Amino acid sequence: MAKRLSCGFTDTDALLSEMQGRSVTEIVEAEGWDAFRDCESAALIAATENKPQVIATGGGIVLREKNRVVMREHGVVIFIDVPPSELARRLSADPLDAQRPSLTGKSLVDEINEVLAARLHLYVESAHITVDGTRSVEEIVDNIMELLETKPIS
């Protein structure tokens, strides 16, 4: 997406790890999820200072209302909707999967189902645009580009 828009790219998890000098897992293990969420919010604010760019966030960023407000006020929020089974498949294939600590202690599939059920309304409410995430990356980007050109953002 960033390449298509000829702009920068920031992943908030990578930025917060760089800012803190520790991985997500290290922050959560040492200080807990609330401290990680504080770091995540700081990374989001830092990321919005560089424009124009595409910002990828972790799925839990929507848990804090101030993050949802920052995202909507500083850009176009796009929710890439992917079914839980596909999310589990993708996460299982991701070598960085082990860097993210479990939220529930359950199996990956059960955790995704539980977490997604609890957060889905926040993703939908936060998004200016929702797209089908089951397609190829190229098709998803094409879909987003088309929607950015044709759909008025409020």
CSV table of C-alpha atoms in Angstrom, one decimal:
chain,number,residue,atom,x,y,z
A,1,MET,CA,0.0,0.0,0.0
A,2,ALA,CA,2.8,2.4,0.9
A,3,LYS,CA,4.6,1.7,-2.4
A,4,ARG,CA,1.4,2.3,-4.4
A,5,LEU,CA,0.9,5.6,-2.6
A,6,SER,CA,4.6,6.5,-2.8
A,7,CYS,CA,4.8,7.2,0.9
A,8,GLY,CA,6.4,5.9,4.1
A,9,PHE,CA,5.4,3.0,6.2
A,10,THR,CA,5.4,2.5,9.9
A,11,ASP,CA,4.5,-0.6,11.9
A,12,THR,CA,3.6,0.6,15.4
A,13,ASP,CA,4.8,-2.6,17.1
A,14,ALA,CA,8.2,-2.2,15.4
A,15,LEU,CA,8.3,1.4,16.3
A,16,LEU,CA,7.4,0.9,19.9
A,17,SER,CA,10.1,-1.9,20.2
A,18,GLU,CA,12.6,0.5,18.7
A,19,MET,CA,11.5,3.3,21.1
A,20,GLN,CA,11.6,1.0,24.1
A,21,GLY,CA,14.7,-1.0,23.1
A,22,ARG,CA,12.7,-4.2,23.9
A,23,SER,CA,10.4,-6.5,22.2
A,24,VAL,CA,6.6,-6.7,22.8
A,25,THR,CA,7.1,-9.9,24.7
A,26,GLU,CA,9.8,-8.4,26.9
A,27,ILE,CA,7.6,-5.3,27.7
A,28,VAL,CA,4.6,-7.5,28.5
A,29,GLU,CA,6.6,-10.0,30.6
A,30,ALA,CA,8.4,-7.2,32.6
A,31,GLU,CA,5.6,-4.7,33.0
A,32,GLY,CA,2.3,-6.2,31.9
A,33,TRP,CA,-0.2,-5.5,29.2
A,34,ASP,CA,-1.2,-2.0,30.5
A,35,ALA,CA,2.4,-0.8,30.2
A,36,PHE,CA,2.6,-2.3,26.7
A,37,ARG,CA,-0.7,-0.5,25.8
A,38,ASP,CA,0.9,2.8,27.0
A,39,CYS,CA,3.9,2.2,24.8
A,40,GLU,CA,1.6,1.3,21.9
A,41,SER,CA,-0.3,4.6,22.3
A,42,ALA,CA,3.0,6.6,22.4
A,43,ALA,CA,4.2,4.8,19.2
A,44,LEU,CA,0.9,5.6,17.4
A,45,ILE,CA,1.2,9.3,18.3
A,46,ALA,CA,4.9,9.3,17.1
A,47,ALA,CA,3.9,7.5,13.9
A,48,THR,CA,1.3,10.1,13.0
A,49,GLU,CA,4.0,12.9,13.1
A,50,ASN,CA,5.4,11.6,9.8
A,51,LYS,CA,3.1,12.3,6.8
A,52,PRO,CA,2.2,11.0,4.4
A,53,GLN,CA,2.5,7.3,5.3
A,54,VAL,CA,0.8,4.0,5.9
A,55,ILE,CA,0.6,3.0,9.5
A,56,ALA,CA,0.1,-0.7,10.5
A,57,THR,CA,-1.1,-1.2,14.0
A,58,GLY,CA,-1.5,-4.2,16.2
A,59,GLY,CA,-5.0,-5.5,16.7
A,60,GLY,CA,-5.3,-4.3,20.3
A,61,ILE,CA,-4.7,-0.6,19.5
A,62,VAL,CA,-8.4,-0.1,19.2
A,63,LEU,CA,-9.0,-1.0,22.9
A,64,ARG,CA,-8.2,2.5,24.0
A,65,GLU,CA,-10.7,5.1,22.8
A,66,LYS,CA,-7.9,7.8,22.5
A,67,ASN,CA,-6.1,5.6,20.0
A,68,ARG,CA,-9.3,5.2,17.9
A,69,VAL,CA,-9.7,9.0,18.0
A,70,VAL,CA,-6.1,9.6,17.0
A,71,MET,CA,-6.3,7.2,14.1
A,72,ARG,CA,-9.5,8.7,12.7
A,73,GLU,CA,-8.3,12.2,13.1
A,74,HIS,CA,-4.9,11.6,11.5
A,75,GLY,CA,-5.9,9.5,8.6
A,76,VAL,CA,-8.1,7.0,6.9
A,77,VAL,CA,-8.6,3.9,9.0
A,78,ILE,CA,-8.9,0.7,7.0
A,79,PHE,CA,-10.1,-2.5,8.6
A,80,ILE,CA,-8.9,-5.5,6.6
A,81,ASP,CA,-11.5,-8.1,7.6
A,82,VAL,CA,-10.1,-11.7,7.7
A,83,PRO,CA,-12.0,-14.7,9.1
A,84,PRO,CA,-10.5,-16.3,12.3
A,85,SER,CA,-9.5,-19.5,10.5
A,86,GLU,CA,-7.4,-17.5,8.0
A,87,LEU,CA,-5.9,-15.3,10.7
A,88,ALA,CA,-4.8,-18.5,12.5
A,89,ARG,CA,-3.3,-19.9,9.3
A,90,ARG,CA,-1.4,-16.7,8.6
A,91,LEU,CA,-0.1,-16.3,12.2
A,92,SER,CA,1.0,-19.9,12.3
A,93,ALA,CA,3.0,-19.4,9.2
A,94,ASP,CA,4.6,-16.1,10.5
A,95,PRO,CA,8.1,-16.5,12.0
A,96,LEU,CA,7.4,-13.4,14.1
A,97,ASP,CA,4.4,-15.2,15.7
A,98,ALA,CA,6.4,-16.2,18.7
A,99,GLN,CA,7.2,-12.5,19.5
A,100,ARG,CA,3.6,-11.8,20.5
A,101,PRO,CA,2.6,-13.2,23.9
A,102,SER,CA,-0.7,-14.9,24.3
A,103,LEU,CA,-3.6,-12.8,25.5
A,104,THR,CA,-5.7,-15.7,26.9
A,105,GLY,CA,-3.4,-18.7,27.2
A,106,LYS,CA,-5.7,-20.6,24.9
A,107,SER,CA,-4.8,-22.3,21.6
A,108,LEU,CA,-4.2,-19.9,18.7
A,109,VAL,CA,-7.5,-20.6,17.0
A,110,ASP,CA,-9.5,-20.3,20.3
A,111,GLU,CA,-7.7,-17.1,21.2
A,112,ILE,CA,-8.3,-15.5,17.8
A,113,ASN,CA,-12.0,-16.4,18.0
A,114,GLU,CA,-12.3,-15.0,21.5
A,115,VAL,CA,-10.3,-11.8,20.9
A,116,LEU,CA,-11.9,-11.1,17.5
A,117,ALA,CA,-15.4,-11.5,19.0
A,118,ALA,CA,-14.6,-9.0,21.7
A,119,ARG,CA,-13.0,-6.5,19.4
A,120,LEU,CA,-14.9,-6.7,16.1
A,121,HIS,CA,-17.3,-3.9,16.9
A,122,LEU,CA,-14.3,-1.6,17.7
A,123,TYR,CA,-12.7,-2.4,14.3
A,124,VAL,CA,-15.9,-1.8,12.5
A,125,GLU,CA,-16.7,1.5,14.4
A,126,SER,CA,-13.1,2.8,13.9
A,127,ALA,CA,-12.9,2.1,10.2
A,128,HIS,CA,-13.6,4.6,7.5
A,129,ILE,CA,-13.3,1.6,5.0
A,130,THR,CA,-13.6,-2.1,5.5
A,131,VAL,CA,-12.2,-4.5,2.9
A,132,ASP,CA,-12.2,-8.2,2.4
A,133,GLY,CA,-8.9,-9.5,3.6
A,134,THR,CA,-9.2,-13.0,2.2
A,135,ARG,CA,-7.9,-12.0,-1.2
A,136,SER,CA,-4.3,-11.6,-2.3
A,137,VAL,CA,-2.3,-8.6,-1.1
A,138,GLU,CA,-2.4,-7.1,-4.6
A,139,GLU,CA,-6.2,-7.5,-4.8
A,140,ILE,CA,-6.6,-6.0,-1.3
A,141,VAL,CA,-4.5,-3.0,-2.2
A,142,ASP,CA,-6.4,-2.6,-5.5
A,143,ASN,CA,-9.6,-2.6,-3.6
A,144,ILE,CA,-8.4,-0.1,-1.1
A,145,MET,CA,-7.1,2.2,-3.8
A,146,GLU,CA,-10.4,2.0,-5.6
A,147,LEU,CA,-12.4,2.8,-2.4
A,148,LEU,CA,-10.0,5.7,-1.6
A,149,GLU,CA,-10.8,7.2,-5.0
A,150,THR,CA,-14.5,6.7,-5.0
A,151,LYS,CA,-15.8,6.6,-1.4
A,152,PRO,CA,-16.2,9.9,0.5
A,153,ILE,CA,-14.4,9.7,3.9
A,154,SER,CA,-16.2,11.2,6.8
